[in-house]
Short mmCIF file of C-alpha atoms and ligand atoms in Angstrom, two decimals:
data_model
loop_
_atom_site.label_atom_id
_atom_site.label_comp_id
_atom_site.label_asym_id
_atom_site.label_seq_id
_atom_site.Cartn_x
_atom_site.Cartn_y
_atom_site.Cartn_z
CA UNK A 30 47.02 124.11 28.84
CA UNK A 31 49.49 121.66 27.47
CA UNK A 32 51.27 121.93 24.34
CA UNK A 33 49.69 120.29 21.87
CA UNK A 34 52.56 118.85 19.73
CA UNK A 35 53.54 117.58 23.72
CA UNK A 36 50.71 115.68 23.90
CA UNK A 37 51.06 114.39 20.07
CA UNK A 38 54.59 113.38 21.25
CA UNK A 39 53.05 111.26 24.19
CA UNK A 40 50.38 109.43 22.06
CA UNK A 41 53.35 108.43 19.59
CA UNK A 42 55.31 107.07 22.66
CA UNK A 43 52.38 104.76 24.32
CA UNK A 44 50.98 101.38 23.69
CA UNK A 45 47.87 102.32 25.57
CA UNK A 46 45.27 104.55 24.46
CA UNK A 47 45.22 108.41 25.58
CA UNK A 48 41.84 109.71 26.10
CA UNK A 49 40.91 113.70 26.14
CA UNK A 50 37.70 115.08 27.17
CA UNK A 51 36.16 114.81 23.21
CA UNK A 52 36.82 111.20 23.06
CA UNK A 53 33.99 108.67 23.00
CA UNK A 54 35.57 106.86 26.42
CA UNK A 55 36.86 109.70 28.32
CA UNK A 56 33.50 110.00 30.47
CA UNK A 57 33.74 106.35 31.50
CA UNK A 58 37.72 106.28 32.19
CA UNK A 59 37.62 109.09 34.71
CA UNK A 60 35.14 107.67 36.79
CA UNK A 61 36.37 105.77 39.95
CA UNK A 62 34.65 103.28 42.71
CA UNK A 63 33.03 106.36 44.67
CA UNK A 64 30.36 107.59 42.77
CA UNK A 65 30.46 110.97 44.85
CA UNK A 66 34.08 111.73 42.76
CA UNK A 67 33.57 114.11 40.14
CA UNK A 68 36.81 115.01 38.29
CA UNK A 69 38.09 116.05 35.27
CA UNK A 70 41.33 115.22 34.20
CA UNK A 71 43.02 116.37 31.11
CA UNK A 72 44.57 113.30 29.96
CA UNK A 73 44.02 109.80 30.93
CA UNK A 74 46.49 107.13 29.59
CA UNK A 75 45.80 103.72 30.21
CA UNK A 76 49.18 102.30 30.57
CA UNK A 77 49.84 99.09 28.82
CA UNK A 78 53.04 98.43 30.29
CA UNK A 79 56.20 99.93 32.04
CA UNK A 80 57.31 101.70 29.10
CA UNK A 81 53.91 103.71 28.82
CA UNK A 82 54.30 104.31 32.83
CA UNK A 83 57.84 105.81 32.33
CA UNK A 84 56.47 108.11 29.66
CA UNK A 85 53.48 109.35 31.67
CA UNK A 86 55.76 110.25 34.88
CA UNK A 87 57.94 112.25 32.17
CA UNK A 88 55.28 113.87 30.71
CA UNK A 89 53.85 115.11 33.90
CA UNK A 90 57.38 116.20 35.46
CA UNK A 91 58.09 118.28 32.30
CA UNK A 92 54.98 119.73 32.05
CA UNK A 93 54.40 120.46 34.88
CA UNK A 94 51.25 118.43 35.25
CA UNK A 95 49.20 117.04 38.40
CA UNK A 96 49.87 113.40 38.33
CA UNK A 97 47.14 110.78 39.60
CA UNK A 98 48.27 107.07 39.75
CA UNK A 99 45.20 104.73 39.46
CA UNK A 100 44.99 100.85 40.29
CA UNK A 101 41.47 99.42 40.88
CA UNK A 102 39.85 103.15 41.51
CA UNK A 103 38.83 101.95 44.85
CA UNK A 104 40.44 104.78 46.96
CA UNK A 105 37.04 106.48 48.33
CA UNK A 106 39.04 109.79 48.63
CA UNK A 107 38.97 109.63 44.76
CA UNK A 108 43.10 109.58 44.57
CA UNK A 109 43.05 107.45 41.61
CA UNK A 110 42.02 110.51 39.37
CA UNK A 111 42.52 114.22 39.46
CA UNK A 112 41.16 117.81 38.18
CA UNK A 113 42.88 118.80 35.04
CA UNK A 114 46.18 116.64 35.24
CA UNK A 115 47.05 113.53 33.81
CA UNK A 116 46.29 110.24 35.05
CA UNK A 117 48.49 106.94 34.97
CA UNK A 118 45.90 104.28 35.22
CA UNK A 119 47.51 100.84 35.31
CA UNK A 120 43.97 98.87 35.02
CA UNK A 121 45.23 97.38 32.07
CA UNK A 122 48.22 95.90 33.48
CA UNK A 123 47.16 92.59 34.76
CA UNK A 124 49.87 90.15 34.19
CA UNK A 125 50.45 87.15 37.14
CA UNK A 126 53.49 84.39 37.25
CA UNK A 127 52.72 81.93 40.26
CA UNK A 128 55.84 80.02 41.43
CA UNK A 129 53.84 77.48 43.12
CA UNK A 130 57.14 75.80 44.22
CA UNK A 131 59.06 79.06 45.83
CA UNK A 132 54.96 79.97 46.68
CA UNK A 133 55.52 83.72 45.37
CA UNK A 134 53.73 85.46 42.76
CA UNK A 135 54.96 88.32 40.59
CA UNK A 136 51.76 90.50 40.37
CA UNK A 137 51.36 93.65 38.05
CA UNK A 138 49.74 96.69 39.11
CA UNK A 139 46.82 96.73 37.48
CA UNK A 140 45.38 93.86 39.05
CA UNK A 141 42.51 93.48 41.44
CA UNK A 142 42.46 91.43 44.52
CA UNK A 143 39.91 88.85 42.84
CA UNK A 144 42.21 88.48 39.99
CA UNK A 145 45.26 87.29 42.15
CA UNK A 146 42.91 85.28 43.91
CA UNK A 147 41.51 83.49 40.75
CA UNK A 148 45.38 82.65 39.84
CA UNK A 149 46.67 81.84 43.39
CA UNK A 150 43.60 79.24 44.20
CA UNK A 151 44.55 77.08 41.49
CA UNK A 152 47.36 75.98 43.35
CA UNK A 153 45.92 75.93 46.54
CA UNK A 154 47.74 79.24 47.73
CA UNK A 155 46.60 82.94 48.86
CA UNK A 156 48.18 86.49 49.28
CA UNK A 157 46.56 87.84 52.28
CA UNK A 158 44.54 90.94 51.10
CA UNK A 159 41.40 92.51 51.83
CA UNK A 160 37.69 91.29 52.44
CA UNK A 161 36.41 92.70 49.01
CA UNK A 162 37.65 91.06 45.62
CA UNK A 163 37.29 94.15 43.53
CA UNK A 164 39.94 96.30 45.04
CA UNK A 165 43.37 97.06 43.55
CA UNK A 166 46.31 95.50 44.67
CA UNK A 167 48.33 98.48 44.30
CA UNK A 168 46.66 100.96 46.51
CA UNK A 169 45.21 98.22 49.18
CA UNK A 170 49.33 97.28 49.54
CA UNK A 171 51.04 100.63 49.25
CA UNK A 172 48.97 101.34 52.64
CA UNK A 173 49.35 98.59 54.35
CA UNK A 174 46.55 95.69 53.67
CA UNK A 175 44.21 94.56 56.40
CA UNK A 176 42.11 91.53 55.85
CA UNK A 177 40.47 87.90 56.54
CA UNK A 178 44.11 86.18 56.84
CA UNK A 179 45.60 89.24 58.65
CA UNK A 180 45.86 87.67 62.10
CA UNK A 181 47.42 84.34 60.67
CA UNK A 182 49.39 85.41 57.85
CA UNK A 183 50.18 89.46 58.26
CA UNK A 184 49.45 92.65 56.50
CA UNK A 185 49.56 92.25 52.80
CA UNK A 186 52.97 94.41 53.54
CA UNK A 187 54.15 91.64 55.33
CA UNK A 188 54.24 89.35 52.60
CA UNK A 189 55.66 91.75 50.03
CA UNK A 190 59.08 90.46 49.12
CA UNK A 191 59.71 93.18 46.62
CA UNK A 192 58.51 95.70 43.79
CA UNK A 193 59.16 96.88 40.31
CA UNK A 194 58.80 100.69 40.15
CA UNK A 195 59.39 103.94 38.42
CA UNK A 196 60.53 106.93 40.03
CA UNK A 197 59.92 110.88 39.90
CA UNK A 198 62.98 111.33 37.58
CA UNK A 199 61.67 108.22 35.12
CA UNK A 200 64.15 106.17 36.50
CA UNK A 201 63.13 102.06 37.12
CA UNK A 202 64.45 100.41 39.61
CA UNK A 203 63.61 97.01 41.59
CA UNK A 204 63.60 97.10 45.02
CA UNK A 205 63.39 94.97 47.80
CA UNK A 206 64.94 94.11 51.59
CA UNK A 207 68.56 94.33 49.90
CA UNK A 208 68.16 97.12 46.75
CA UNK A 209 67.19 100.28 48.07
CA UNK A 210 66.08 99.33 51.00
CA UNK A 211 64.83 102.49 52.65
CA UNK A 212 62.47 103.03 49.65
CA UNK A 213 61.30 98.98 50.05
CA UNK A 214 60.86 100.14 53.48
CA UNK A 215 58.51 103.12 52.90
CA UNK A 216 56.30 101.76 50.43
CA UNK A 217 55.13 98.89 53.14
CA UNK A 218 52.73 101.25 54.20
CA UNK A 219 53.61 105.04 52.82
CA UNK A 220 51.34 104.60 50.03
CA UNK A 221 51.97 105.89 46.04
CA UNK A 222 54.35 108.83 47.64
CA UNK A 223 57.63 107.18 46.08
CA UNK A 224 57.10 106.42 42.77
CA UNK A 225 54.72 104.24 40.72
CA UNK A 226 54.67 100.82 40.99
CA UNK A 227 54.70 98.48 38.06
CA UNK A 228 54.66 95.22 39.74
CA UNK A 229 54.81 93.31 43.27
CA UNK A 230 56.14 90.22 44.42
CA UNK A 231 54.01 88.12 47.12
CA UNK A 232 55.28 85.74 49.27
CA UNK A 233 52.37 83.23 48.99
CA UNK A 234 50.46 80.85 51.60
CA UNK A 235 48.98 77.48 51.59
CA UNK A 236 45.09 78.48 51.86
CA UNK A 237 42.56 76.50 49.77
CA UNK A 238 39.50 76.45 51.64
CA UNK A 239 38.30 78.26 54.94
CA UNK A 240 35.58 78.17 56.86
CA UNK A 241 33.77 81.63 56.96
CA UNK A 242 30.60 83.45 56.85
CA UNK A 243 28.73 85.99 59.56
CA UNK A 244 27.34 85.39 62.75
CA UNK A 245 24.40 87.97 63.17
CA UNK A 246 22.53 88.88 66.40
CA UNK A 247 19.73 91.97 66.88
CA UNK A 248 20.94 95.23 67.38
CA UNK A 249 19.69 95.17 70.60
CA UNK A 250 22.43 92.96 71.59
CA UNK A 251 25.02 94.96 70.59
CA UNK A 252 26.80 96.01 73.62
CA UNK A 253 26.76 92.44 74.84
CA UNK A 254 28.14 91.28 71.49
CA UNK A 255 31.06 93.67 71.49
CA UNK A 256 32.04 93.10 75.13
CA UNK A 257 32.06 89.53 74.53
CA UNK A 258 34.13 89.88 71.16
CA UNK A 259 36.54 92.49 72.21
CA UNK A 260 37.43 89.21 74.79
CA UNK A 261 37.10 86.44 73.14
CA UNK A 262 38.93 87.38 69.41
CA UNK A 263 42.25 88.62 70.97
CA UNK A 264 42.49 85.39 72.68
CA UNK A 265 41.35 83.20 70.15
CA UNK A 266 44.14 81.25 68.16
CA UNK A 267 45.41 83.53 65.08
CA UNK A 268 44.08 81.24 62.55
CA UNK A 269 40.46 82.78 63.08
CA UNK A 270 39.78 86.49 62.08
CA UNK A 271 36.35 88.06 62.45
CA UNK A 272 35.60 91.62 61.83
CA UNK A 273 32.60 93.53 63.76
CA UNK A 274 30.10 94.89 61.79
CA UNK A 275 26.74 96.85 62.31
CA UNK A 276 24.52 96.56 59.23
CA UNK A 277 21.10 96.44 57.81
CA UNK A 278 20.49 92.50 56.42
CA UNK A 279 20.52 92.71 52.84
CA UNK A 280 17.19 91.00 51.15
CA UNK A 281 18.66 88.16 49.51
CA UNK A 282 20.53 84.75 49.71
CA UNK A 283 21.79 83.48 51.91
CA UNK A 284 20.19 85.45 54.54
CA UNK A 285 16.57 84.20 55.68
CA UNK A 286 13.33 86.39 54.70
CA UNK A 287 12.56 87.04 58.54
CA UNK A 288 15.76 89.44 58.64
CA UNK A 289 15.64 90.82 55.48
CA UNK A 290 16.24 94.80 56.23
CA UNK A 291 16.66 94.01 60.09
CA UNK A 292 19.45 96.12 62.15
CA UNK A 293 21.88 93.87 63.10
CA UNK A 294 25.27 93.52 64.42
CA UNK A 295 27.53 90.28 64.04
CA UNK A 296 31.20 89.00 63.25
CA UNK A 297 32.17 87.75 59.63
CA UNK A 298 34.54 84.99 60.28
CA UNK A 299 37.38 83.43 58.53
CA UNK A 300 38.90 80.55 60.15
CA UNK A 301 42.28 79.63 58.12
CA UNK A 302 43.25 76.78 59.99
CA UNK A 303 42.69 72.70 60.18
CA UNK A 304 38.91 71.67 59.60
CA UNK A 305 38.76 69.19 62.58
CA UNK A 306 39.55 71.93 64.68
CA UNK A 307 36.94 74.24 63.54
CA UNK A 308 34.21 73.21 65.79
CA UNK A 309 36.15 73.66 69.11
CA UNK A 310 37.13 77.12 68.02
CA UNK A 311 33.66 78.24 66.70
CA UNK A 312 32.30 76.56 70.20
CA UNK A 313 32.68 79.69 72.16
CA UNK A 314 30.52 81.51 69.60
CA UNK A 315 27.32 79.23 69.98
CA UNK A 316 27.86 79.45 73.88
CA UNK A 317 28.09 83.04 74.19
CA UNK A 318 24.38 83.22 72.87
CA UNK A 319 21.94 81.72 70.44
CA UNK A 320 22.66 83.98 67.52
CA UNK A 321 19.72 85.10 65.01
CA UNK A 322 21.84 83.85 62.09
CA UNK A 323 25.16 81.52 62.28
CA UNK A 324 25.99 81.43 58.15
CA UNK A 325 29.21 79.68 58.97
CA UNK A 326 30.72 76.66 56.48
CA UNK A 327 33.70 75.57 54.82
CA UNK A 328 34.16 77.76 51.14
CA UNK A 329 37.05 78.29 48.91
CA UNK A 330 39.02 81.38 50.12
CA UNK A 331 37.89 83.41 47.02
CA UNK A 332 34.07 82.77 47.76
CA UNK A 333 34.96 84.56 51.27
CA UNK A 334 37.15 87.00 49.61
CA UNK A 335 34.17 87.70 46.62
CA UNK A 336 31.04 87.31 49.01
CA UNK A 337 30.33 91.13 49.63
CA UNK A 338 31.15 91.83 45.79
CA UNK A 339 27.68 91.94 44.85
CA UNK A 340 26.21 94.21 47.48
CA UNK A 341 28.80 96.65 47.12
CA UNK A 342 29.10 97.24 43.54
CA UNK A 343 31.04 100.46 41.49
CA UNK A 344 29.51 104.19 41.30
CA UNK A 345 27.74 104.11 44.71
CA UNK A 346 28.30 107.05 47.11
CA UNK A 347 30.97 106.48 49.62
CA UNK A 348 32.00 108.37 52.68
CA UNK A 349 34.26 107.10 55.12
CA UNK A 350 36.19 107.76 58.47
CA UNK A 351 38.88 105.39 60.29
CA UNK A 352 40.70 105.08 63.67
CA UNK A 353 42.78 102.75 64.84
CA UNK A 354 41.45 100.99 68.56
CA UNK A 355 44.13 99.58 71.36
CA UNK A 356 40.85 98.82 73.35
CA UNK A 357 37.34 98.18 73.37
CA UNK A 358 36.34 100.23 76.53
CA UNK A 359 32.75 100.60 78.06
CA UNK A 360 32.89 103.89 77.30
CA UNK A 361 33.58 103.38 73.49
CA UNK A 362 30.76 100.71 73.63
CA UNK A 363 28.40 103.28 74.61
CA UNK A 364 29.55 105.73 72.01
CA UNK A 365 28.75 102.95 69.61
CA UNK A 366 25.60 102.45 70.96
CA UNK A 367 24.38 105.85 70.32
CA UNK A 368 25.38 105.88 66.37
CA UNK A 369 25.58 102.50 65.40
CA UNK A 370 22.16 102.04 64.05
CA UNK A 371 22.95 102.54 60.05
CA UNK A 372 21.42 105.21 57.87
CA UNK A 373 21.01 103.37 55.02
CA UNK A 374 21.26 99.30 53.92
CA UNK A 375 24.67 99.60 52.51
CA UNK A 376 26.34 101.88 55.38
CA UNK A 377 28.05 99.96 57.93
CA UNK A 378 30.73 100.02 60.72
CA UNK A 379 33.63 97.32 60.59
CA UNK A 380 36.12 96.48 63.12
CA UNK A 381 39.29 94.98 61.48
CA UNK A 382 41.35 93.07 63.88
CA UNK A 383 45.00 94.13 63.19
CA UNK A 384 46.89 91.55 66.18
CA UNK A 385 48.05 88.35 65.70
CA UNK A 386 50.73 87.95 62.86
CA UNK A 387 50.77 91.71 62.40
CA UNK A 388 52.05 92.09 65.81
CA UNK A 389 55.08 89.78 65.10
CA UNK A 390 56.61 92.80 63.02
CA UNK A 391 58.27 95.35 64.31
CA UNK A 392 56.76 98.92 64.74
CA UNK A 393 59.60 100.76 62.72
CA UNK A 394 60.26 97.66 60.56
CA UNK A 395 57.88 99.08 57.77
CA UNK A 396 56.22 102.61 57.24
CA UNK A 397 52.85 101.00 58.83
CA UNK A 398 53.20 102.28 62.43
CA UNK A 399 50.39 101.25 64.27
CA UNK A 400 51.32 97.43 64.71
CA UNK A 401 50.36 97.50 68.49
CA UNK A 402 46.75 98.55 67.64
CA UNK A 403 43.97 95.71 68.12
CA UNK A 404 41.50 96.87 65.68
CA UNK A 405 41.40 99.20 62.52
CA UNK A 406 37.77 100.78 62.47
CA UNK A 407 35.88 102.59 59.80
CA UNK A 408 32.72 104.02 59.55
CA UNK A 409 31.64 103.99 56.03
CA UNK A 410 28.47 105.47 54.75
CA UNK A 411 27.25 104.00 51.37
CA UNK A 412 24.23 104.49 48.78
CA UNK A 413 23.29 103.98 45.61
CA UNK A 414 21.34 107.52 45.52
CA UNK A 415 23.27 110.70 45.06
CA UNK A 416 20.48 112.51 47.02
CA UNK A 417 21.67 110.29 50.08
CA UNK A 418 25.33 112.02 50.06
CA UNK A 419 24.54 114.50 53.25
CA UNK A 420 23.19 111.67 54.84
CA UNK A 421 25.69 109.69 54.88
CA UNK A 422 28.66 112.24 55.28
CA UNK A 423 26.93 113.40 58.54
CA UNK A 424 26.08 110.36 59.92
CA UNK A 425 29.75 109.24 59.42
CA UNK A 426 31.38 112.32 60.66
CA UNK A 427 28.93 112.24 63.73
CA UNK A 428 29.99 108.45 64.59
CA UNK A 429 33.52 109.21 63.84
CA UNK A 430 33.33 112.29 66.16
CA UNK A 431 31.94 110.75 68.60
CA UNK A 432 34.33 107.54 68.63
CA UNK A 433 37.46 109.35 67.82
CA UNK A 434 38.57 110.18 71.56
CA UNK A 435 38.42 106.56 72.27
CA UNK A 436 40.86 105.77 69.32
CA UNK A 437 44.26 105.14 69.22
CA UNK A 438 45.03 108.72 67.35
CA UNK A 439 45.67 107.73 63.88
CA UNK A 440 43.83 106.22 60.98
CA UNK A 441 44.62 103.56 58.29
CA UNK A 442 45.73 105.46 55.62
CA UNK A 443 43.52 103.27 53.10
CA UNK A 444 40.55 104.18 55.35
CA UNK A 445 41.09 108.06 55.36
CA UNK A 446 39.75 111.00 52.76
CA UNK A 447 40.88 114.46 52.94
CA UNK A 448 41.84 115.22 56.60
CA UNK A 449 44.86 117.30 56.18
CA UNK A 450 48.48 117.02 57.26
CA UNK A 451 48.11 116.48 60.81
CA UNK A 452 46.20 113.74 60.33
CA UNK A 453 48.96 111.88 58.06
CA UNK A 454 51.43 112.67 60.63
CA UNK A 455 49.28 111.06 63.36
CA UNK A 456 49.13 108.12 61.19
CA UNK A 457 52.43 107.55 60.80
CA UNK A 458 53.73 108.98 63.99
CA UNK A 459 56.87 108.03 64.66
CA UNK A 460 58.01 106.89 60.96
CA UNK A 461 56.67 110.39 59.58
CA UNK A 462 60.16 111.63 59.51
CA UNK A 463 61.74 108.78 58.06
CA UNK A 464 59.45 108.57 55.27
CA UNK A 465 59.76 112.48 55.10
CA UNK A 466 63.85 111.68 54.57
CA UNK A 467 63.22 109.11 51.81
CA UNK A 468 60.46 111.73 50.49
CA UNK A 469 63.25 114.57 49.71
CA UNK A 470 65.46 111.80 48.37
CA UNK A 471 63.21 110.17 45.86
CA UNK A 472 60.79 112.90 45.24
CA UNK A 473 61.57 116.02 46.39
CA UNK A 474 59.49 118.13 43.79
CA UNK A 475 56.22 116.50 45.31
CA UNK A 476 55.44 115.10 41.88
CA UNK A 477 53.84 112.32 43.50
CA UNK A 478 51.15 114.12 45.63
CA UNK A 479 47.56 112.93 44.88
CA UNK A 480 47.81 110.52 47.85
CA UNK A 481 48.15 110.87 51.52
CA UNK A 482 50.67 113.42 51.07
CA UNK A 483 54.15 113.03 52.92
CA UNK A 484 55.89 116.55 52.47
CA UNK A 485 59.51 116.15 51.91
CA UNK A 486 61.89 116.88 54.70
CA UNK A 487 63.47 120.24 54.52
C1 LIG B 503 34.73 98.35 48.58
C2 LIG B 503 35.82 98.54 49.49
C3 LIG B 503 36.35 97.79 49.96
C4 LIG B 503 38.13 97.68 50.73
N1 LIG B 503 38.13 96.85 51.96
C5 LIG B 503 39.52 96.78 52.02
C6 LIG B 503 40.15 95.91 52.74
O1 LIG B 503 39.67 94.96 53.14
N2 LIG B 503 41.17 96.24 53.39
C7 LIG B 503 42.14 96.98 53.08
O2 LIG B 503 43.18 97.26 53.62
N3 LIG B 503 41.59 98.13 52.29
C8 LIG B 503 40.40 97.98 51.67
N4 LIG B 503 39.69 98.90 51.21
C9 LIG B 503 40.58 100.58 50.85
C10 LIG B 503 41.51 99.95 50.15
O3 LIG B 503 42.98 99.51 50.41
C11 LIG B 503 41.94 101.72 49.59
O4 LIG B 503 40.65 102.49 48.83
C12 LIG B 503 42.95 101.52 48.26
O5 LIG B 503 43.11 102.86 48.00
C13 LIG B 503 42.61 100.96 47.07
O6 LIG B 503 43.26 100.73 46.09
P1 LIG B 503 43.20 101.00 44.89
O7 LIG B 503 44.60 100.51 43.88
O8 LIG B 503 41.87 100.26 44.08
O9 LIG B 503 42.93 102.71 44.68
P2 LIG B 503 43.43 103.73 43.35
O10 LIG B 503 42.20 104.65 43.58
O11 LIG B 503 43.95 103.38 42.31
O12 LIG B 503 44.62 104.27 44.23
C14 LIG B 503 44.69 104.31 45.87
C15 LIG B 503 45.66 105.39 46.11
O13 LIG B 503 47.30 104.39 45.65
C16 LIG B 503 47.69 105.11 44.55
N5 LIG B 503 48.28 104.07 43.55
C17 LIG B 503 47.42 103.37 43.03
N6 LIG B 503 48.35 102.62 42.31
C18 LIG B 503 49.48 103.15 42.35
C19 LIG B 503 50.97 102.73 41.62
N7 LIG B 503 50.78 101.61 40.79
N8 LIG B 503 51.93 103.15 42.23
C20 LIG B 503 51.89 103.90 43.16
N9 LIG B 503 50.72 104.45 43.95
C21 LIG B 503 49.72 103.81 43.31
C22 LIG B 503 47.16 105.90 44.26
O14 LIG B 503 47.82 107.34 43.72
C23 LIG B 503 46.22 106.74 45.09
O15 LIG B 503 46.83 107.37 46.03
C24 LIG B 503 38.58 99.03 50.47
C25 LIG B 503 38.01 99.87 49.68
C26 LIG B 503 36.81 99.87 49.20
C27 LIG B 503 36.05 100.92 48.17
#
């Protein structure tokens, strides 16, 4: 139990509100995106600025409290909230400054990718991120950042030029390739293990419109589609990305009524290249076989980025498992066929390409270690109904158990639940020891442990 006067002192030091169990906003403030997560922190601080973040870090350390740090609150394992301790919620820190001449943006850690897309699109620029605009910039970036632009522009961390951080001892540092280079290396994939990032400096790319959308085939054709996709995409120009998905077609536009609620497989494309060349790039897709739907067209990049926002609203039940994949072998495809029929309309399996520009960066150049993988796979059980929890969890686990032997070994940290230390180590592979040494230097007492935790080297 934290001392009452200490809490009063903290409250007095803050610009943002401090919420406790008796406060009206507490119930909504403790919720994160995944409705399965039900944790009750002692205090939630809605940080207004860096000074509030420093106060939270000092308060948690001095009072030996568990500290959870929240950006967008999207982490499926619920790592943006904890039981009993303190939550430093940065979601009100939403400043963005775009410098169109230098093609960079300074982004505060409470922004979502939708905030960034909005601010940068006005200048015909974009930063590589994910595929859903409500995801937090902070958690996604610190884990790596895999999305529509990865093949053409790299991971989000490959476009991170620097960051401002509050460390475990409450000090503030600006990190980049020249200042605190070890720390800068560690936060590019190592998650929130090393401090609280208060803002990110990103490189931007000239991206205004893209050619994107889904091509769908009946699930019965999944084996053929997967075999074609595994050969086609890695050989395609890097301006083309396309993640493979198994799904149930939602009963809403742009999908034609005859496809509603049908089990299908498909690819969601994003071509970030010359519009005149798009026909040639997509020609093999048409040649492969007549799809049930080919809804691909030119659109503003933020439109593609937010295309799934309406389907995946906050508060649903989520359970997922990930793996990196080098090769989609015939045996792996056979295992997919056994399990890929999704149990609910929102559940899915995605294979996100991580080749192209991602492979330009050396495996030890950042903490993200699976540079030689071809795909990041995620199996996601999702449903709005809490009664479906068991159904989606069992399906995800069974599917993952069947596919894991065909994987590269580790998983993308942002696609992991609480899966234990071995799994964290498998994910960082050869980079783990360096991360553990950096953890010892910057957070020896593991203040930042509500994450995929890296233990300080002995
Ligand atoms: C619907 C959905 C779609 C997704 N799509 C993609 C995708 O396309 N590509 C992709 O790469 N990932 C994707 N993800 C995964 C996503 O990257 C992770 O869930 C990520 O953790 C979300 O970041 P957040 O800031 O929203 O999460 P939070 O829950 O707020 O935080 C996640 C973790 O990051 C830490 N953290 C948060 N803010 C800070 C900070 N300022 N400083 C230090 N540590 C911090 C937290 O402590 C926690 O450990 C998706 C997730 C969902 C639910």
